[in-house]
XYZ file of C-alpha atoms in Angstrom:
639
model
C 17.521 28.269 12.716
C 20.569 26.731 11.047
C 22.087 28.412 8.012
C 20.141 27.279 4.920
C 22.046 25.524 2.134
C 21.037 24.922 -1.466
C 22.297 21.837 -3.231
C 23.204 22.323 -6.882
C 22.503 19.709 -9.538
C 26.071 18.397 -9.360
C 25.664 17.892 -5.576
C 27.733 20.928 -4.598
C 26.534 22.832 -1.496
C 25.758 26.495 -2.211
C 25.271 29.456 0.136
C 22.358 31.756 -0.771
C 23.685 34.301 1.747
C 27.027 34.712 -0.013
C 26.035 33.586 -3.520
C 28.973 31.193 -3.538
C 29.748 27.475 -3.384
C 31.139 25.946 -0.221
C 33.655 24.155 -2.423
C 34.267 23.545 -6.103
C 32.350 21.083 -8.217
C 35.355 18.722 -7.973
C 34.641 18.442 -4.255
C 36.573 19.933 -1.376
C 38.529 16.886 -0.264
C 41.558 17.488 -2.474
C 41.605 21.146 -1.465
C 41.406 20.299 2.246
C 44.313 17.885 1.971
C 46.460 19.761 -0.522
C 45.793 23.435 0.121
C 45.380 23.457 3.886
C 46.883 20.356 5.503
C 49.920 20.042 3.226
C 50.080 23.820 2.759
C 50.837 24.142 6.495
C 53.449 21.362 6.356
C 51.228 18.858 8.124
C 51.465 16.210 9.367
C 55.264 16.525 9.405
C 55.309 19.780 11.384
C 53.323 18.437 14.313
C 55.116 15.134 14.776
C 56.214 14.221 18.308
C 54.857 17.481 19.730
C 52.913 17.517 23.009
C 50.143 19.494 21.302
C 49.294 21.231 18.018
C 46.910 24.150 17.620
C 45.193 24.771 14.294
C 43.196 27.962 13.714
C 40.623 28.160 10.913
C 38.681 31.269 9.923
C 35.631 29.543 8.413
C 34.302 26.173 9.617
C 31.691 25.846 6.875
C 30.808 22.176 6.480
C 33.660 20.972 8.680
C 35.679 19.305 5.932
C 39.049 20.787 6.884
C 38.530 19.643 10.458
C 37.590 16.114 9.394
C 40.639 15.829 7.130
C 42.964 17.169 9.845
C 41.464 14.828 12.437
C 41.849 11.856 10.086
C 45.497 12.796 9.411
C 46.140 13.036 13.143
C 44.624 9.587 13.675
C 46.702 8.054 10.911
C 50.022 9.507 12.083
C 51.985 7.241 14.469
C 54.031 10.304 15.485
C 51.028 12.545 16.047
C 50.961 15.143 18.843
C 49.472 14.010 22.106
C 46.645 16.529 21.741
C 45.158 18.234 18.693
C 43.393 21.559 19.148
C 41.318 22.782 16.231
C 39.829 26.256 16.663
C 37.395 27.407 13.992
C 35.267 30.518 13.512
C 31.802 30.346 12.019
C 29.233 33.132 11.883
C 26.530 31.063 10.195
C 26.605 27.417 11.335
C 24.794 24.906 9.159
C 22.732 22.015 10.459
C 24.178 18.698 11.583
C 22.190 17.030 8.797
C 23.912 19.191 6.179
C 27.309 18.363 7.702
C 26.558 14.697 7.169
C 25.175 15.209 3.660
C 28.297 17.130 2.650
C 30.775 14.613 4.085
C 32.930 12.881 1.430
C 32.135 9.301 0.450
C 35.070 7.956 2.397
C 34.484 5.420 5.157
C 36.943 7.051 7.548
C 35.633 10.564 7.024
C 32.020 9.384 7.144
C 32.629 7.858 10.570
C 34.271 11.044 11.841
C 31.468 13.168 10.359
C 28.895 11.158 12.286
C 30.778 11.794 15.522
C 30.987 15.491 14.695
C 27.290 15.734 13.836
C 26.344 14.083 17.155
C 27.898 17.020 19.053
C 26.996 19.752 16.555
C 23.984 21.232 18.359
C 23.043 24.228 20.470
C 25.546 26.544 18.791
C 24.501 29.837 20.305
C 26.868 32.810 19.785
C 30.073 32.316 21.739
C 32.567 29.512 22.382
C 31.719 25.808 22.284
C 34.169 22.999 23.117
C 33.561 19.644 21.404
C 35.637 16.630 22.399
C 36.652 13.513 20.460
C 38.906 10.487 20.871
C 38.815 10.574 24.656
C 39.598 14.276 24.789
C 42.751 14.040 22.672
C 41.081 15.940 19.818
C 39.371 19.149 20.911
C 37.330 21.242 18.500
C 36.640 24.759 19.796
C 34.016 26.577 17.751
C 33.788 30.368 17.831
C 30.222 31.143 16.759
C 29.958 34.754 15.625
C 32.121 37.396 13.984
C 35.616 35.989 13.438
C 37.448 39.255 13.993
C 35.667 40.048 17.265
C 36.014 36.526 18.681
C 39.682 36.198 17.780
C 40.402 39.480 19.537
C 38.363 38.341 22.526
C 39.798 34.826 22.857
C 43.404 35.314 21.656
C 44.198 31.648 20.970
C 47.754 30.766 19.997
C 48.007 29.024 16.619
C 50.705 26.734 15.255
C 48.940 26.467 11.865
C 46.340 28.704 10.224
C 43.768 27.718 7.624
C 42.589 30.988 6.073
C 39.291 29.906 4.598
C 35.951 31.416 3.721
C 33.788 32.402 0.796
C 35.381 34.325 -2.044
C 36.747 37.771 -1.017
C 34.404 39.411 -3.519
C 31.376 37.797 -1.872
C 32.528 37.946 1.763
C 35.064 40.799 1.976
C 34.845 41.155 5.774
C 36.419 37.716 6.286
C 39.499 38.811 4.344
C 39.895 42.473 5.293
C 42.943 43.876 7.036
C 41.256 43.971 10.457
C 40.493 40.237 10.355
C 44.008 39.479 9.125
C 45.451 41.524 12.007
C 43.303 39.544 14.438
C 44.671 36.318 12.921
C 48.259 37.603 13.107
C 47.875 38.364 16.822
C 47.158 34.667 17.349
C 50.368 33.541 15.618
C 53.765 32.791 17.050
C 56.913 33.299 15.010
C 57.054 30.424 12.558
C 53.308 29.797 12.387
C 52.467 28.666 8.858
C 49.338 29.827 7.048
C 47.673 28.444 3.955
C 44.784 29.583 1.788
C 43.316 28.935 -1.640
C 42.958 32.578 -2.683
C 45.749 34.630 -4.253
C 43.774 37.878 -4.296
C 46.089 40.872 -4.263
C 44.329 42.423 -1.268
C 44.841 39.270 0.785
C 48.527 38.985 -0.179
C 49.215 42.618 0.650
C 47.262 42.389 3.904
C 49.243 39.365 5.071
C 52.539 41.095 4.313
C 51.374 44.166 6.215
C 50.571 41.922 9.199
C 54.052 40.372 9.319
C 53.766 37.291 7.092
C 56.252 36.206 4.468
C 54.015 35.219 1.562
C 54.621 33.019 -1.455
C 52.462 31.916 -4.342
C 52.580 28.144 -4.955
C 51.005 25.801 -7.518
C 47.342 25.412 -6.687
C 44.982 22.547 -6.106
C 42.430 22.294 -8.886
C 40.478 24.184 -9.998
C 42.816 26.904 -8.666
C 45.986 27.554 -10.639
C 47.735 29.060 -7.591
C 47.455 28.966 -3.816
C 49.060 31.067 -1.105
C 51.321 29.920 1.702
C 52.782 32.191 4.353
C 54.911 32.145 7.481
C 54.551 34.564 10.358
C 57.936 36.287 10.598
C 57.478 40.009 11.294
C 60.528 42.239 10.880
C 59.508 44.030 14.046
C 58.798 42.910 17.580
C 55.004 42.713 17.880
C 53.610 44.847 20.656
C 52.291 42.757 23.511
C 48.616 43.335 24.191
C 46.673 42.824 27.376
C 46.158 39.062 27.730
C 42.801 37.497 28.470
C 44.255 36.439 31.828
C 47.780 36.786 33.221
C 50.166 34.323 31.618
C 50.540 31.135 33.664
C 52.179 28.831 31.119
C 54.591 26.178 32.382
C 57.562 24.919 30.376
C 56.477 21.279 30.573
C 54.293 18.954 32.667
C 55.872 17.931 35.960
C 54.488 16.802 39.313
C 51.333 18.147 40.901
C 49.786 17.597 44.310
C 46.056 18.137 44.688
C 44.457 18.662 48.082
C 40.901 17.314 48.091
C 39.342 14.265 46.454
C 35.927 15.660 45.630
C 34.671 16.618 42.196
C 36.838 19.737 41.954
C 40.055 17.997 42.992
C 39.628 14.908 40.856
C 38.592 17.028 37.856
C 41.834 18.988 38.132
C 43.826 15.776 38.616
C 42.273 14.155 35.537
C 42.763 17.193 33.292
C 46.422 17.495 34.250
C 47.101 13.751 34.077
C 45.767 13.742 30.508
C 48.417 16.336 29.677
C 51.350 14.413 31.073
C 51.468 15.469 34.724
C 52.174 13.025 37.528
C 49.490 13.821 40.079
C 49.099 12.866 43.727
C 45.688 13.498 45.310
C 45.568 13.866 49.096
C 42.463 13.807 51.270
C 41.840 13.763 54.989
C 39.181 11.043 54.629
C 39.923 7.366 54.113
C 38.028 7.240 50.797
C 37.417 9.623 47.897
C 34.215 11.669 47.666
C 33.868 11.747 51.435
C 32.592 15.325 51.557
C 29.977 17.258 49.617
C 30.776 15.279 46.446
C 29.617 12.076 48.099
C 25.921 12.683 47.518
C 24.074 9.573 46.281
C 23.026 11.214 42.993
C 22.622 14.689 41.572
C 21.354 16.604 38.568
C 23.404 18.417 35.936
C 21.440 20.858 33.806
C 21.774 24.287 32.221
C 20.520 27.338 34.038
C 18.068 29.551 32.149
C 17.371 33.269 32.564
C 15.465 35.869 30.564
C 18.647 37.881 29.979
C 20.835 34.784 29.447
C 23.094 35.937 32.247
C 26.611 34.909 33.143
C 25.546 31.907 35.237
C 23.365 30.628 32.384
C 26.219 30.850 29.882
C 28.650 29.253 32.340
C 26.247 26.417 32.998
C 25.967 25.545 29.299
C 29.750 25.412 28.926
C 29.878 23.237 32.033
C 27.171 20.860 30.832
C 29.035 20.331 27.534
C 32.224 19.478 29.407
C 30.342 17.173 31.785
C 28.700 15.358 28.867
C 32.076 15.052 27.093
C 33.539 13.428 30.203
C 30.615 11.108 30.901
C 30.728 9.881 27.297
C 34.252 8.578 27.994
C 33.033 6.253 30.759
C 32.535 2.571 29.899
C 29.316 1.868 28.040
C 27.915 -0.206 30.893
C 27.921 2.849 33.188
C 25.162 4.532 31.166
C 21.994 4.090 33.182
C 23.837 2.873 36.268
C 26.305 5.704 36.966
C 24.829 8.445 34.792
C 22.132 9.215 32.290
C 21.673 12.080 29.834
C 17.928 11.509 29.911
C 16.915 15.166 29.936
C 15.448 17.147 32.813
C 12.129 18.930 33.304
C 12.391 22.237 35.157
C 9.253 23.310 36.991
C 9.404 27.109 36.904
C 7.736 27.666 40.241
C 8.025 31.455 39.845
C 5.743 31.297 36.794
C 8.269 32.631 34.245
C 9.692 30.544 31.402
C 13.201 31.859 31.990
C 14.061 31.329 28.332
C 15.999 34.034 26.501
C 14.988 32.657 23.090
C 11.882 31.499 21.260
C 13.641 29.996 18.245
C 17.082 29.021 16.997
C 19.876 26.922 18.502
C 18.911 27.795 22.069
C 15.979 25.413 21.692
C 18.488 22.572 21.368
C 19.339 23.324 24.999
C 16.044 24.319 26.596
C 12.480 24.784 25.356
C 8.985 25.094 26.830
C 7.696 21.757 28.075
C 5.058 20.162 25.881
C 1.576 19.246 27.148
C 2.558 15.578 26.844
C 5.631 16.127 29.057
C 3.576 17.938 31.681
C 1.017 15.140 31.674
C 3.706 12.443 31.932
C 5.048 14.194 35.030
C 1.664 14.606 36.675
C 1.664 18.390 36.288
C -1.382 20.406 35.308
C -1.686 21.790 31.799
C -1.183 25.378 33.004
C 2.146 24.577 34.730
C 5.059 26.704 33.495
C 7.999 24.391 32.839
C 10.865 23.955 30.411
C 12.592 20.893 29.061
C 16.398 20.646 29.122
C 17.321 18.182 26.389
C 21.001 17.866 27.301
C 20.795 17.253 31.035
C 20.460 14.314 33.373
C 21.724 12.703 36.545
C 25.014 11.249 37.752
C 26.315 9.440 40.828
C 29.306 11.590 41.852
C 31.278 8.979 43.847
C 31.338 6.658 40.837
C 32.362 9.514 38.513
C 35.158 10.442 40.911
C 36.367 6.828 40.978
C 36.547 6.910 37.178
C 38.516 10.177 37.189
C 41.019 8.738 39.669
C 41.449 5.549 37.631
C 44.430 6.867 35.687
C 47.990 5.509 35.867
C 49.310 9.067 36.212
C 47.209 9.716 39.347
C 48.014 8.392 42.819
C 45.352 8.656 45.506
C 46.264 8.839 49.197
C 43.631 8.883 51.907
C 43.876 9.594 55.638
C 46.293 12.367 54.678
C 45.116 15.557 56.355
C 47.117 18.486 55.025
C 47.743 21.034 57.763
C 50.105 23.306 55.850
C 51.512 23.937 52.380
C 55.119 25.105 52.436
C 57.214 26.582 49.627
C 60.756 25.204 49.680
C 63.706 24.313 47.461
C 65.042 20.792 47.055
C 68.267 20.304 45.071
C 67.783 23.739 43.573
C 64.226 22.976 42.464
C 61.368 25.108 43.903
C 58.688 22.804 45.273
C 55.500 22.859 47.270
C 55.317 20.464 50.195
C 52.134 19.263 51.876
C 52.702 18.793 55.611
C 50.560 17.045 58.211
C 49.903 18.388 61.712
C 53.220 16.954 62.959
C 55.186 18.599 60.174
C 55.774 15.394 58.208
C 55.937 15.743 54.419
C 52.971 14.006 52.816
C 53.846 14.953 49.231
C 55.877 17.450 47.258
C 55.530 18.760 43.726
C 56.268 21.679 41.439
C 52.564 22.586 41.355
C 49.979 22.454 44.131
C 46.226 22.884 43.629
C 43.988 23.277 46.663
C 40.435 21.980 46.217
C 39.486 21.692 49.863
C 36.156 23.497 49.980
C 35.773 25.815 52.950
C 39.151 24.613 54.274
C 40.896 26.175 51.246
C 41.521 29.620 52.759
C 43.803 28.580 55.642
C 45.832 26.257 53.395
C 46.509 29.001 50.859
C 47.410 31.584 53.501
C 44.805 33.921 52.050
C 41.303 35.038 52.854
C 38.977 34.185 50.011
C 35.454 35.631 49.958
C 33.528 32.406 50.467
C 31.291 30.823 53.057
C 30.418 27.260 54.077
C 26.984 25.993 52.990
C 25.660 22.912 54.719
C 23.162 20.987 52.648
C 20.802 18.144 53.529
C 19.282 15.662 51.096
C 16.372 13.293 51.471
C 16.551 9.913 49.786
C 14.968 6.509 49.883
C 14.392 3.183 48.200
C 11.443 2.548 45.927
C 10.813 -0.742 47.706
C 9.957 1.257 50.849
C 8.062 4.070 49.120
C 4.250 4.227 49.207
C 2.674 1.963 46.593
C 1.395 3.841 43.583
C 3.419 7.011 44.252
C 3.479 8.990 40.960
C 7.212 9.072 40.275
C 8.119 11.141 37.193
C 9.929 9.512 34.241
C 13.022 11.757 34.508
C 14.659 14.219 36.936
C 12.924 17.443 37.889
C 14.576 20.642 38.981
C 13.434 24.096 39.943
C 13.426 25.029 43.621
C 15.567 22.005 44.433
C 15.751 18.863 42.341
C 14.559 15.278 42.316
C 16.268 12.258 40.790
C 13.332 9.832 40.801
C 14.929 6.637 39.539
C 18.556 5.843 40.250
C 20.344 2.575 41.106
C 21.725 3.105 44.609
C 23.892 0.765 46.643
C 20.916 -0.805 48.432
C 18.608 -0.917 45.394
C 16.620 1.336 43.092
C 15.897 4.629 44.780
C 15.304 8.366 44.623
C 17.194 11.470 45.791
C 15.720 14.886 46.667
C 17.270 18.154 47.808
C 18.953 20.208 48.807
C 18.814 22.661 51.675
C 21.122 25.702 51.965
C 22.258 26.396 55.518
C 24.749 29.230 55.391
C 27.686 29.345 57.802
C 26.775 25.955 59.313
C 29.420 23.219 59.327
C 28.398 20.831 62.123
C 27.950 17.215 60.993
C 25.723 15.447 61.612
C 23.122 18.212 61.948
C 21.497 18.657 65.335
C 18.074 17.010 65.840
C 16.380 20.386 65.345
C 18.362 21.122 62.156
C 17.671 17.601 60.925
C 13.932 18.131 61.381
C 14.101 21.506 59.646
C 15.983 19.943 56.741
C 13.352 17.239 56.331
C 10.587 19.833 56.362
C 12.418 21.998 53.821
C 12.926 19.115 51.413
C 9.318 17.996 51.885
C 8.205 21.503 50.898
C 10.516 21.418 47.872
C 8.922 18.169 46.734
C 5.443 19.674 47.063
C 6.541 22.654 44.942
C 8.255 20.505 42.293
C 5.597 17.826 41.961
C 2.494 18.316 44.145
C 0.931 14.856 43.539
C 4.143 13.093 44.576
C 4.555 15.447 47.535
C 1.110 14.475 48.808
C 1.806 10.768 48.292
C 5.054 11.039 50.282
C 3.729 13.118 53.212
C 3.268 10.140 55.536
C 6.737 8.830 54.698
C 8.301 12.187 55.598
C 6.380 12.248 58.854
C 7.677 8.773 59.683
C 11.256 9.858 58.894
C 11.348 12.046 61.985
C 11.306 8.929 64.186
C 12.543 6.174 61.829
C 16.048 6.882 60.468
C 16.080 3.775 58.227
C 12.498 4.174 57.061
C 11.132 5.201 53.682
C 12.828 8.626 53.846
C 16.474 8.873 54.879
C 18.827 11.855 55.011
C 22.360 12.751 54.003
C 24.246 15.937 54.836
C 27.551 17.551 53.887
C 29.170 20.992 53.752
C 29.772 22.764 50.460
C 31.254 26.200 50.032
C 30.360 29.106 47.801
C 31.894 32.446 46.895
C 30.101 35.681 47.655
C 29.366 36.180 43.949
C 28.166 32.547 43.627
C 30.880 31.613 41.136
C 33.789 29.165 41.513
C 37.246 30.531 42.252
C 39.801 29.021 39.871
C 43.413 30.037 39.258
C 46.682 31.014 40.954
C 46.660 32.155 44.572
C 49.369 34.773 44.039
C 51.712 34.157 41.113
C 54.328 36.587 42.496
C 54.456 35.711 46.192
C 53.318 32.088 45.935
C 54.214 30.836 42.437
C 52.943 27.370 41.640
C 50.091 27.454 44.163
C 46.600 27.297 42.631
C 43.068 26.727 43.823
C 39.844 25.337 42.417
C 36.983 25.715 44.845
C 33.642 27.347 45.735
C 31.509 25.229 43.410
C 28.481 25.801 45.645
C 25.505 23.823 44.373
C 26.904 23.567 40.829
C 29.752 21.110 41.290
C 28.301 18.552 38.890
C 27.891 21.212 36.214
C 31.079 23.266 36.649
C 33.871 21.183 38.259
C 35.038 19.449 35.081
C 34.998 22.730 33.167
C 37.121 24.338 35.883
C 39.663 21.505 35.649
C 39.939 22.073 31.901
C 40.338 25.821 32.433
C 43.327 25.257 34.724
C 44.905 22.885 32.196
C 44.333 25.363 29.353
C 46.032 28.178 31.263
C 49.030 26.066 32.235
C 49.579 24.815 28.676
C 48.666 27.854 26.547
C 45.715 26.010 25.057
C 42.640 27.646 23.579
C 40.272 28.478 26.403
C 37.360 26.023 26.705
C 34.846 28.846 27.176
C 34.295 32.534 26.387
C 37.093 34.750 27.720
C 34.707 36.922 29.794
C 33.420 33.737 31.447
C 36.978 32.565 32.125
C 37.680 35.869 33.850
C 34.441 35.482 35.796
C 35.783 32.198 37.226
C 39.378 33.273 37.731
C 40.959 33.879 41.109
C 42.408 37.077 39.634
C 38.984 38.723 39.826
C 39.574 38.998 43.576
C 43.165 40.177 43.116
C 42.446 43.333 41.143
C 43.164 42.077 37.616
C 41.301 44.213 35.089
C 42.036 43.578 31.382
C 41.954 46.642 29.143
């Protein structure tokens, strides 16, 4: 459940938990602008910067974020990217966010955009994206002190906010202030509305120079501070080894599948000039070329690592798809929801109430009936899930003036060299000709990644076969479901394909097999496997399609066709993302081993690489970032 709010007679929101108002009866707009924005020297301080990172200790009703976002929009000299990180232990509902928004047309519009993404806020880190990804709101849901220590974001400005120290002392105690200080660089400015002696003394103890300034009504005084410790702060163990670059430069990416184009797009958005190389003559020629696929969260009774990763990935995927032209909705992608048939008979849900139900909940009897499943079927409904056509998504990612695509460019070797005193990576073909050179190289070449990085990574090839067909050739009256199904395999029942409206079903997992096309025997086995998956997912449809699958064995262009490609997966079934060896091979990175979760995780992995290179707040929980990092195979163990 969302945090309950009471509304006083004067319209002021009030917290029963803390026996305090969210803002004064005069409204919080003047305080947000005067105490926090101006108190941190904004917008002047951020002008003409590549990025600006604001840290807030209490999100509340989101007013400080809305005001900061509006100021960023209005500033012709704004930073290229605004990061706003905010902690909140007790998130309110989206409806209360909207009700509390000031009667200001600009802020009302921004509040509506915020409310549309303000869902599913389980404990942990959630990345919300606005204005084409130029404004990124990262919410830390849970205890501020613990999450700041875990995530260690770097802040250029700090809004120290929260309920009154007498009502919520933990938010203002010395341990929380120390956690805030560890996120500051020298010169970081901090602002707050309270002048409580304990807060002033705590800030001084943590290395801030503090001054009392005239307040914004109804406060007589406010506090402003600058982080300027008289000692050299002791360096702690970072979340991941530092990989920050001085400035964007050139990058070459090997591989034009989902992983490679996700990396290219994330870096291009941050000012890099990117060249993408691929051995094929068109993008998405490998495993990312499937006709259509499902993106959906994973569920597990213990809400395991893969489940939490999948939710972070789905958010990032939805953020990216929302940036596509409006006419692509329904033709290239759809966030229509997905029904998961739990063929093992367990619900898989780690929650029975609360924000988790925004993500996944037991399927209703009406949903089971609409999908032709019996009333005793165990299934769950994923509200924020759907289907996408990967080749079209990849084309959108490559459609950036900072990205150059080059096909028929098979990279045989990556060589570290120096040109005019500048260390560079060169991509060479089989004859030793230079295909591209850049300060940074990222290898996203699936199971070909290991040889190119001169390292043995613990991953294996996984050949997969899909079945697909056109509705015009399908048996009349076949009971197609209204939306995708997943479970043991997945089915996209209605998707506009190149030759007409169709369906896509799969996939098989054939470990250590790379031959394409599959042999006749393997092809037959793949058809039988996918036929069995369809029977398990949706028995009535499986029965209706049996004759079509039988015909497929002898009629390649009949009602059931096949498609095959080779994916790769790591031994622990997680992507491998990060530097190859920052000491011996500086500037060489990899993003690979997406396995069967490329649609869910590739875009998140691209954002993780960008965050590490640019000292941005991580887009996901730090333990999850470490679970994806290449360093997990190189012996990195944070204290």
